[in-house]
Amino acid sequence: MNTKRTAHIISHTHWDREWYLPYEKHHVRLVKLVDTLLDKMDQDPNYRSFFLDGQTIILEDYLQVRPDQKDRLSKLIQDGRILIGPWYILQDAFLTSGEANIRNMQIGHQDAKKFGQVSKIGYFPDTFGLVGQTPQLMRQSGITNALFGRGVKPTGFNNTVSDGDYESSFSELLWEGPDGSQVLGILFANWYSNGNEIPTDREEAKAYWERKLTDAEKYASTGELLFMNGCDHQPVQLDLPEAIRTARELFPDTTFVHSNFIDYLEAVQRSWKHELSTVKGELRSQRTDGWSTLVNTASARVYLKQMNQLGQAMLEKVAEPLAAFAHVLEVGEKYPHHLFTYAWKTLMQNHPHDSICGCSVDEVHREMVTRFEKSRHVAESIVDDSKRAIAEAIDTSSFAQAGESALPVVVFNTSGWERTGVVNIELDALRLYFRDGYTLEEASAFAKTVDLSGRTLVDELGTIIPCTAQDLGLQFGYDLPDDKFRQPYMCRKVTLTFEAEKVPALGLKTYAWVKKEAENMGSSLLAGERVMENDAIKVEIADNGSFAMTDKKNGRTYRDLGVYENTGDIGNEYMYRQPDGEEPLTTSGLVAKIRVIKDAAYQAAVEIVHDWAIPASGDEMLEEEQRDLIYYPHRKAQRSTRMVPMQIRTVVSLSRSGKGVEIESSFNNQAKDHRLRMLFPSDLTAQVHRVDSMFEIAQRDNVPAVEWENPSNTQHQQAFIDVSEAGAGLVVANLGLNEYEVLRDGRNTIAVTLLRAVGELGDWGLFPTPEAQCLGEHTVRMSIIPHNGDGRQDGAYQEAYQFQIPWTLCQTGVHYGRIAPTYAPFRWEGGEMAFSSMKLNEGNGDLLLRWYNMSVQNTEVKLYSHIAQYDFYKSTIMEAHGPRIEVDADGQIVLPVGPCEIVTIGIQR
């Protein structure tokens, strides 16, 4: 026996707020658990410590029902017996944005500090894989460790552990991010329940500890052994002090301690004897058989991922920068920290892995839809207030020469790069307020007499901008003033569509719809019914609805793009499983209906309709295998012989200045147990590909490791995936389509999952999920962007990131103002850098701008401010004051940036 062995017993419960039960049913159990915990700790000082799962939302959830217990809870936290934070929630890593993860850490710290000490524990007990930038994010949060259960070795369903090949020699390791940041990694080698339900009976305890101590020593690099006393929704073990006393009596050569993570980590660091393995980058269970990675949660209930993408973009890429813009100009209301916190919390309540991954019962995901909508509605309200306040500060007086009927329009670009693209806005050409005495009939009659002919769009210099105006007729509307009752009106509405060109980064550009006869509105982008072409790209559509895209810069043509593939899926919400021997169905042999639906100077679009038929569902054996709890890789079910219609409407569009081709696909799914993908053969020679991940362009192998047995090699993505070779590359960007695969088909085809329909949750029992079949209408959007082989330098990645961000437009009046019609408060340079956020810090009111280095090379970011009297400093993701950055003779700051570094610049007035 090891005479220097310490058993660190850490009490906890891993609290999935919603999963196999709806939120409120788990909520009731949580209240009971915390009630029991408080009573136990008050009554028994020997019950020393409890870790509250690393997420402060547990405090909110409990106190929502038991506000009378706040003082008891706070005292135990302040006494160091209940450990809280650092997160607000335990989020999924690959399906949530980098900024969402930062807000999660920031809000978790803010909330924890209200109660006491923040636990500096990088806690990821059951996260379905971990992103490569986690070590840097931890370090910038003041955390030097990461504790996790998945990603390095195989962990199966129902909290079972499998032996196999390991990437680390021990359960302790050094984890290094792409920037070189390192943290101490603690792998839950025997899972986060390896010290659960410790017996008090001597005979049972002897057998228990002989097994458990041996299991822990099998992986540990020191004599400091970790035993996690808890599991999913695990009640408090009330007799733990007695169980520990029994263990001490039975094993006097072992020190048994009711410990906590802080003491355990300090003990491990004091006791290092062996050189630890260094594991680098992403932890995605790459060195496993591939059957238990849970990666296909990326495509379970795709509608949730789409709502999440929009919700995140509206908060971090639209509302925050616009509110910060208004703050910098000192217009409108104060920066609404309280609303942002509420909106972010509401959104993040959908970010735990069992929520955003779409792997819970149907009731859970119904409630998620409401949360997504609530968060987005708050973001939209902030956007509306901010854009109106900024618009009123713009000098639009130059449009007065066009007459009183001029209708100015402001286009906001809240991305980090100059942007060109097709936009549209609904304008009120005339408003008639009821307060002015108009009856409904009088308003209707008068509005119909307004002449909207002879109008066109101009920029601030009077240059005519090609546009399309659609008269929407008479419509009802209303204002909600801050100082009076609601103001209803009738209005004559018009939709304007045009290409906004070179709108400055984090800035705006103003146009006006004026009385002026349009001259030549530009040439068509169509060369026949099936060919679209601009200066950069040529698109040719085939009879089967696929298309060829030629990159005119290098002459490379990509063929057979946009073919649909359909296969059966006899798996579950966690994992995809194609039936044995099934040949995929595709539209490659199907004749499509093709017609032009848009022919404007600024954009052309072609509609492609496939009338297809696919199997209605899995066969009867699938339901039988589900009832018998047959592990999904072992299932023998096939697809039904009954067919149902699947009509897919695809719109392929090309804008005049577009660097890529946009695709919108719509379909009404009436089939079950299947997967639908779109295929993009690259025909490029490459062994690796690059994919957008959290603050990183991750490089991954096209061919999996030798241990991999699963025929499917699907992976996570965020904004895009890129396959490239010297001189040519193909980026496929998406909106909320988080699953892709680079096929081993000899063409390096990029396959993007559009829909995955399954009927059960999976994991440790039978939980039917009929709504996960995703029956009904769906619409998905992608952008296909060719490049010269370097997506960073050629601007393809920039295009893909901008594709994620909705344009913002606002109608305003003709008036004087203090900012120019084309304006941005800041200008920056840095070819390898990706812009991430612009927001205000709640504590000190400073402005924070964040970027990350997309490359593995040193670079720099240059920032110039058009606002005077500012001081600059380097900060972190936690937005603390750092070293001052001096302004050079050119009025700009220059900040060196390391490989893959996340940099935050603070601006103090």
Tab-separated table of N, CA and C in Angstrom, residues 170-282:
chain	number	residue	atom	x	y	z
A	170	PHE	N	-1.543	10.107	-17.724
A	170	PHE	CA	-2.191	10.124	-16.421
A	170	PHE	C	-3.508	10.895	-16.499
A	171	SER	N	-4.260	10.853	-15.427
A	171	SER	CA	-5.467	11.670	-15.349
A	171	SER	C	-5.120	13.142	-15.159
A	172	GLU	N	-3.889	13.447	-14.766
A	172	GLU	CA	-3.391	14.816	-14.712
A	172	GLU	C	-2.559	15.063	-15.973
A	173	LEU	N	-2.724	16.223	-16.567
A	173	LEU	CA	-2.008	16.525	-17.807
A	173	LEU	C	-1.850	18.026	-17.946
A	174	LEU	N	-1.027	18.430	-18.868
A	174	LEU	CA	-0.918	19.835	-19.235
A	174	LEU	C	-1.674	20.025	-20.540
A	175	TRP	N	-2.613	20.943	-20.543
A	175	TRP	CA	-3.395	21.206	-21.744
A	175	TRP	C	-2.946	22.549	-22.298
A	176	GLU	N	-2.557	22.545	-23.550
A	176	GLU	CA	-1.997	23.729	-24.190
A	176	GLU	C	-2.882	24.187	-25.340
A	177	GLY	N	-3.204	25.474	-25.357
A	177	GLY	CA	-3.995	26.040	-26.429
A	177	GLY	C	-3.127	26.446	-27.600
A	178	PRO	N	-3.726	26.836	-28.727
A	178	PRO	CA	-2.945	27.191	-29.918
A	178	PRO	C	-2.067	28.421	-29.730
A	179	ASP	N	-2.360	29.244	-28.719
A	179	ASP	CA	-1.529	30.424	-28.449
A	179	ASP	C	-0.366	30.109	-27.529
A	180	GLY	N	-0.306	28.883	-27.000
A	180	GLY	CA	0.735	28.490	-26.061
A	180	GLY	C	0.314	28.535	-24.611
A	181	SER	N	-0.883	29.051	-24.313
A	181	SER	CA	-1.365	29.058	-22.930
A	181	SER	C	-1.502	27.626	-22.420
A	182	GLN	N	-1.116	27.402	-21.165
A	182	GLN	CA	-1.233	26.077	-20.565
A	182	GLN	C	-2.022	26.151	-19.260
A	183	VAL	N	-2.805	25.113	-19.024
A	183	VAL	CA	-3.473	24.928	-17.741
A	183	VAL	C	-3.257	23.488	-17.299
A	184	LEU	N	-3.382	23.279	-16.002
A	184	LEU	CA	-3.361	21.924	-15.466
A	184	LEU	C	-4.697	21.271	-15.778
A	185	GLY	N	-4.668	20.216	-16.549
A	185	GLY	CA	-5.888	19.492	-16.872
A	185	GLY	C	-6.085	18.321	-15.934
A	186	ILE	N	-7.296	18.171	-15.430
A	186	ILE	CA	-7.668	17.035	-14.599
A	186	ILE	C	-8.778	16.280	-15.322
A	187	LEU	N	-8.439	15.102	-15.786
A	187	LEU	CA	-9.415	14.264	-16.475
A	187	LEU	C	-10.146	13.398	-15.458
A	188	PHE	N	-11.466	13.433	-15.486
A	188	PHE	CA	-12.242	12.540	-14.634
A	188	PHE	C	-12.146	11.134	-15.237
A	189	ALA	N	-10.985	10.509	-15.011
A	189	ALA	CA	-10.668	9.241	-15.669
A	189	ALA	C	-11.646	8.134	-15.292
A	190	ASN	N	-12.208	8.217	-14.099
A	190	ASN	CA	-13.228	7.263	-13.670
A	190	ASN	C	-14.583	7.947	-13.506
A	191	TRP	N	-14.744	9.033	-14.259
A	191	TRP	CA	-15.963	9.827	-14.353
A	191	TRP	C	-16.174	10.673	-13.099
A	192	TYR	N	-17.133	11.575	-13.175
A	192	TYR	CA	-17.357	12.501	-12.065
A	192	TYR	C	-18.306	11.909	-11.021
A	193	SER	N	-18.366	10.578	-10.977
A	193	SER	CA	-19.189	9.903	-9.962
A	193	SER	C	-18.404	8.774	-9.295
A	194	ASN	N	-17.067	8.836	-9.398
A	194	ASN	CA	-16.267	7.705	-8.928
A	194	ASN	C	-16.186	7.611	-7.406
A	195	GLY	N	-16.743	8.611	-6.709
A	195	GLY	CA	-16.820	8.532	-5.248
A	195	GLY	C	-18.255	8.656	-4.775
A	196	ASN	N	-19.171	8.165	-5.595
A	196	ASN	CA	-20.591	8.326	-5.304
A	196	ASN	C	-21.080	7.247	-4.340
A	197	GLU	N	-22.012	7.640	-3.446
A	197	GLU	CA	-22.708	6.712	-2.553
A	197	GLU	C	-21.723	5.787	-1.825
A	198	ILE	N	-20.874	6.414	-1.029
A	198	ILE	CA	-19.847	5.675	-0.281
A	198	ILE	C	-20.516	4.918	0.871
A	199	PRO	N	-20.263	3.630	1.001
A	199	PRO	CA	-20.941	2.839	2.041
A	199	PRO	C	-20.432	3.182	3.446
A	200	THR	N	-21.324	3.012	4.419
A	200	THR	CA	-20.926	3.100	5.827
A	200	THR	C	-20.727	1.703	6.429
A	201	ASP	N	-21.363	0.711	5.869
A	201	ASP	CA	-21.183	-0.667	6.328
A	201	ASP	C	-19.736	-1.092	6.074
A	202	ARG	N	-19.084	-1.670	7.088
A	202	ARG	CA	-17.661	-1.958	7.009
A	202	ARG	C	-17.326	-2.932	5.879
A	203	GLU	N	-18.108	-3.986	5.747
A	203	GLU	CA	-17.813	-4.973	4.705
A	203	GLU	C	-17.998	-4.374	3.317
A	204	GLU	N	-19.099	-3.632	3.152
A	204	GLU	CA	-19.333	-3.004	1.864
A	204	GLU	C	-18.275	-1.935	1.587
A	205	ALA	N	-17.913	-1.185	2.602
A	205	ALA	CA	-16.929	-0.125	2.442
A	205	ALA	C	-15.560	-0.686	2.063
A	206	LYS	N	-15.202	-1.812	2.653
A	206	LYS	CA	-13.895	-2.421	2.337
A	206	LYS	C	-13.818	-2.789	0.852
A	207	ALA	N	-14.876	-3.446	0.376
A	207	ALA	CA	-14.882	-3.831	-1.041
A	207	ALA	C	-14.917	-2.585	-1.942
A	208	TYR	N	-15.693	-1.615	-1.526
A	208	TYR	CA	-15.845	-0.378	-2.307
A	208	TYR	C	-14.499	0.318	-2.461
A	209	TRP	N	-13.828	0.536	-1.339
A	209	TRP	CA	-12.591	1.302	-1.393
A	209	TRP	C	-11.443	0.516	-2.003
A	210	GLU	N	-11.415	-0.779	-1.851
A	210	GLU	CA	-10.365	-1.556	-2.523
A	210	GLU	C	-10.473	-1.383	-4.031
A	211	ARG	N	-11.707	-1.383	-4.516
A	211	ARG	CA	-11.907	-1.211	-5.959
A	211	ARG	C	-11.635	0.235	-6.387
A	212	LYS	N	-12.170	1.180	-5.628
A	212	LYS	CA	-12.073	2.582	-6.030
A	212	LYS	C	-10.644	3.112	-5.937
A	213	LEU	N	-9.940	2.770	-4.902
A	213	LEU	CA	-8.562	3.223	-4.766
A	213	LEU	C	-7.688	2.654	-5.882
A	214	THR	N	-7.904	1.394	-6.215
A	214	THR	CA	-7.143	0.772	-7.305
A	214	THR	C	-7.444	1.455	-8.628
A	215	ASP	N	-8.734	1.743	-8.867
A	215	ASP	CA	-9.117	2.414	-10.114
A	215	ASP	C	-8.481	3.791	-10.222
A	216	ALA	N	-8.468	4.547	-9.143
A	216	ALA	CA	-7.909	5.900	-9.179
A	216	ALA	C	-6.399	5.868	-9.373
A	217	GLU	N	-5.743	4.944	-8.686
A	217	GLU	CA	-4.285	4.852	-8.809
A	217	GLU	C	-3.857	4.404	-10.200
A	218	LYS	N	-4.746	3.753	-10.905
A	218	LYS	CA	-4.432	3.297	-12.262
A	218	LYS	C	-4.082	4.475	-13.166
A	219	TYR	N	-4.676	5.657	-12.910
A	219	TYR	CA	-4.487	6.807	-13.792
A	219	TYR	C	-3.730	7.956	-13.137
A	220	ALA	N	-3.704	8.040	-11.823
A	220	ALA	CA	-3.169	9.225	-11.146
A	220	ALA	C	-1.646	9.288	-11.228
A	221	SER	N	-1.114	10.496	-11.348
A	221	SER	CA	0.338	10.698	-11.383
A	221	SER	C	0.901	10.947	-9.999
A	222	THR	N	0.042	11.176	-9.002
A	222	THR	CA	0.471	11.421	-7.631
A	222	THR	C	-0.371	10.563	-6.695
A	223	GLY	N	-0.068	10.669	-5.415
A	223	GLY	CA	-0.869	9.976	-4.408
A	223	GLY	C	-2.092	10.762	-3.994
A	224	GLU	N	-2.324	11.911	-4.634
A	224	GLU	CA	-3.503	12.726	-4.350
A	224	GLU	C	-4.626	12.247	-5.270
A	225	LEU	N	-5.538	11.463	-4.724
A	225	LEU	CA	-6.555	10.791	-5.531
A	225	LEU	C	-7.894	11.514	-5.403
A	226	LEU	N	-8.565	11.684	-6.526
A	226	LEU	CA	-9.813	12.440	-6.572
A	226	LEU	C	-11.007	11.494	-6.630
A	227	PHE	N	-11.974	11.718	-5.717
A	227	PHE	CA	-13.206	10.930	-5.699
A	227	PHE	C	-14.395	11.891	-5.681
A	228	MET	N	-15.167	11.846	-6.761
A	228	MET	CA	-16.295	12.752	-6.926
A	228	MET	C	-17.540	12.126	-6.317
A	229	ASN	N	-17.976	12.713	-5.195
A	229	ASN	CA	-19.099	12.185	-4.418
A	229	ASN	C	-20.399	12.824	-4.907
A	230	GLY	N	-20.890	12.334	-6.058
A	230	GLY	CA	-22.104	12.871	-6.648
A	230	GLY	C	-22.195	12.431	-8.090
A	231	CYS	N	-23.290	12.783	-8.742
A	231	CYS	CA	-23.489	12.482	-10.158
A	231	CYS	C	-24.652	13.341	-10.658
A	232	ASP	N	-25.236	12.984	-11.782
A	232	ASP	CA	-26.335	13.759	-12.343
A	232	ASP	C	-27.523	13.782	-11.388
A	233	HIS	N	-27.906	14.992	-10.952
A	233	HIS	CA	-29.060	15.176	-10.069
A	233	HIS	C	-28.949	14.330	-8.794
A	234	GLN	N	-27.723	14.063	-8.371
A	234	GLN	CA	-27.494	13.194	-7.223
A	234	GLN	C	-27.882	13.904	-5.921
A	235	PRO	N	-28.744	13.295	-5.099
A	235	PRO	CA	-29.045	13.884	-3.785
A	235	PRO	C	-27.805	13.910	-2.892
A	236	VAL	N	-27.857	14.754	-1.885
A	236	VAL	CA	-26.757	14.863	-0.925
A	236	VAL	C	-26.630	13.556	-0.143
A	237	GLN	N	-25.394	13.047	-0.006
A	237	GLN	CA	-25.169	11.861	0.826
A	237	GLN	C	-25.060	12.324	2.279
A	238	LEU	N	-26.136	12.151	3.009
A	238	LEU	CA	-26.207	12.685	4.369
A	238	LEU	C	-25.284	11.963	5.339
A	239	ASP	N	-24.990	10.694	5.097
A	239	ASP	CA	-24.140	9.945	6.027
A	239	ASP	C	-22.682	9.929	5.585
A	240	LEU	N	-22.291	10.908	4.776
A	240	LEU	CA	-20.914	10.937	4.296
A	240	LEU	C	-19.893	11.041	5.437
A	241	PRO	N	-20.090	11.881	6.460
A	241	PRO	CA	-19.103	11.910	7.548
A	241	PRO	C	-18.899	10.533	8.187
A	242	GLU	N	-19.989	9.788	8.371
A	242	GLU	CA	-19.865	8.439	8.924
A	242	GLU	C	-19.121	7.527	7.956
A	243	ALA	N	-19.394	7.672	6.645
A	243	ALA	CA	-18.714	6.845	5.651
A	243	ALA	C	-17.220	7.131	5.625
A	244	ILE	N	-16.862	8.398	5.812
A	244	ILE	CA	-15.439	8.751	5.824
A	244	ILE	C	-14.755	8.173	7.078
A	245	ARG	N	-15.449	8.231	8.215
A	245	ARG	CA	-14.863	7.645	9.428
A	245	ARG	C	-14.640	6.143	9.262
A	246	THR	N	-15.593	5.484	8.636
A	246	THR	CA	-15.443	4.044	8.391
A	246	THR	C	-14.235	3.776	7.504
A	247	ALA	N	-14.086	4.584	6.452
A	247	ALA	CA	-12.957	4.402	5.538
A	247	ALA	C	-11.629	4.609	6.257
A	248	ARG	N	-11.552	5.589	7.133
A	248	ARG	CA	-10.313	5.846	7.865
A	248	ARG	C	-9.937	4.668	8.761
A	249	GLU	N	-10.955	4.063	9.360
A	249	GLU	CA	-10.686	2.914	10.223
A	249	GLU	C	-10.211	1.714	9.416
A	250	LEU	N	-10.775	1.530	8.238
A	250	LEU	CA	-10.438	0.370	7.422
A	250	LEU	C	-9.100	0.521	6.701
A	251	PHE	N	-8.733	1.751	6.364
A	251	PHE	CA	-7.520	1.992	5.573
A	251	PHE	C	-6.672	3.056	6.270
A	252	PRO	N	-6.019	2.691	7.363
A	252	PRO	CA	-5.248	3.679	8.120
A	252	PRO	C	-4.051	4.239	7.359
A	253	ASP	N	-3.634	3.562	6.285
A	253	ASP	CA	-2.509	4.064	5.502
A	253	ASP	C	-2.942	5.118	4.470
A	254	THR	N	-4.219	5.387	4.419
A	254	THR	CA	-4.755	6.368	3.475
A	254	THR	C	-5.431	7.500	4.251
A	255	THR	N	-5.138	8.712	3.861
A	255	THR	CA	-5.789	9.872	4.468
A	255	THR	C	-7.054	10.195	3.689
A	256	PHE	N	-8.188	10.082	4.345
A	256	PHE	CA	-9.464	10.394	3.718
A	256	PHE	C	-9.897	11.797	4.153
A	257	VAL	N	-10.161	12.655	3.177
A	257	VAL	CA	-10.488	14.051	3.454
A	257	VAL	C	-11.772	14.431	2.717
A	258	HIS	N	-12.720	15.044	3.452
A	258	HIS	CA	-13.855	15.661	2.770
A	258	HIS	C	-13.331	16.968	2.218
A	259	SER	N	-12.946	16.960	0.947
A	259	SER	CA	-12.097	17.989	0.367
A	259	SER	C	-12.897	18.941	-0.508
A	260	ASN	N	-12.167	19.806	-1.197
A	260	ASN	CA	-12.730	20.697	-2.212
A	260	ASN	C	-11.701	20.833	-3.319
A	261	PHE	N	-12.098	21.395	-4.437
A	261	PHE	CA	-11.196	21.461	-5.578
A	261	PHE	C	-9.967	22.313	-5.304
A	262	ILE	N	-10.119	23.365	-4.531
A	262	ILE	CA	-8.976	24.241	-4.256
A	262	ILE	C	-7.889	23.473	-3.506
A	263	ASP	N	-8.280	22.786	-2.444
A	263	ASP	CA	-7.302	22.016	-1.671
A	263	ASP	C	-6.731	20.868	-2.491
A	264	TYR	N	-7.581	20.213	-3.266
A	264	TYR	CA	-7.125	19.084	-4.078
A	264	TYR	C	-6.084	19.539	-5.105
A	265	LEU	N	-6.360	20.626	-5.810
A	265	LEU	CA	-5.433	21.093	-6.837
A	265	LEU	C	-4.102	21.535	-6.230
A	266	GLU	N	-4.166	22.200	-5.091
A	266	GLU	CA	-2.922	22.588	-4.419
A	266	GLU	C	-2.116	21.357	-4.028
A	267	ALA	N	-2.784	20.325	-3.569
A	267	ALA	CA	-2.087	19.094	-3.174
A	267	ALA	C	-1.458	18.415	-4.386
A	268	VAL	N	-2.160	18.381	-5.497
A	268	VAL	CA	-1.612	17.778	-6.715
A	268	VAL	C	-0.364	18.525	-7.160
A	269	GLN	N	-0.423	19.844	-7.146
A	269	GLN	CA	0.728	20.624	-7.603
A	269	GLN	C	1.931	20.462	-6.678
A	270	ARG	N	1.687	20.244	-5.382
A	270	ARG	CA	2.794	20.013	-4.445
A	270	ARG	C	3.420	18.642	-4.637
A	271	SER	N	2.665	17.711	-5.205
A	271	SER	CA	3.075	16.308	-5.191
A	271	SER	C	3.550	15.780	-6.532
A	272	TRP	N	3.689	16.642	-7.529
A	272	TRP	CA	4.110	16.160	-8.851
A	272	TRP	C	5.427	15.408	-8.770
A	273	LYS	N	5.431	14.224	-9.303
A	273	LYS	CA	6.666	13.431	-9.366
A	273	LYS	C	7.002	13.068	-10.808
A	274	HIS	N	5.975	12.888	-11.608
A	274	HIS	CA	6.171	12.457	-12.981
A	274	HIS	C	6.023	13.632	-13.938
A	275	GLU	N	6.683	13.513	-15.078
A	275	GLU	CA	6.485	14.502	-16.124
A	275	GLU	C	5.127	14.257	-16.766
A	276	LEU	N	4.291	15.284	-16.802
A	276	LEU	CA	2.948	15.118	-17.335
A	276	LEU	C	2.946	15.245	-18.848
A	277	SER	N	2.009	14.555	-19.473
A	277	SER	CA	1.824	14.675	-20.917
A	277	SER	C	1.256	16.054	-21.239
A	278	THR	N	1.651	16.584	-22.375
A	278	THR	CA	1.080	17.832	-22.873
A	278	THR	C	0.125	17.509	-24.015
A	279	VAL	N	-1.136	17.831	-23.815
A	279	VAL	CA	-2.162	17.622	-24.837
A	279	VAL	C	-2.462	18.985	-25.452
A	280	LYS	N	-2.465	19.057	-26.787
A	280	LYS	CA	-2.590	20.341	-27.461
A	280	LYS	C	-3.904	20.451	-28.230
A	281	GLY	N	-4.501	21.632	-28.149
A	281	GLY	CA	-5.642	21.970	-28.993
A	281	GLY	C	-6.950	21.353	-28.571
A	282	GLU	N	-7.807	21.101	-29.548
A	282	GLU	CA	-9.157	20.625	-29.302
A	282	GLU	C	-9.159	19.242	-28.664
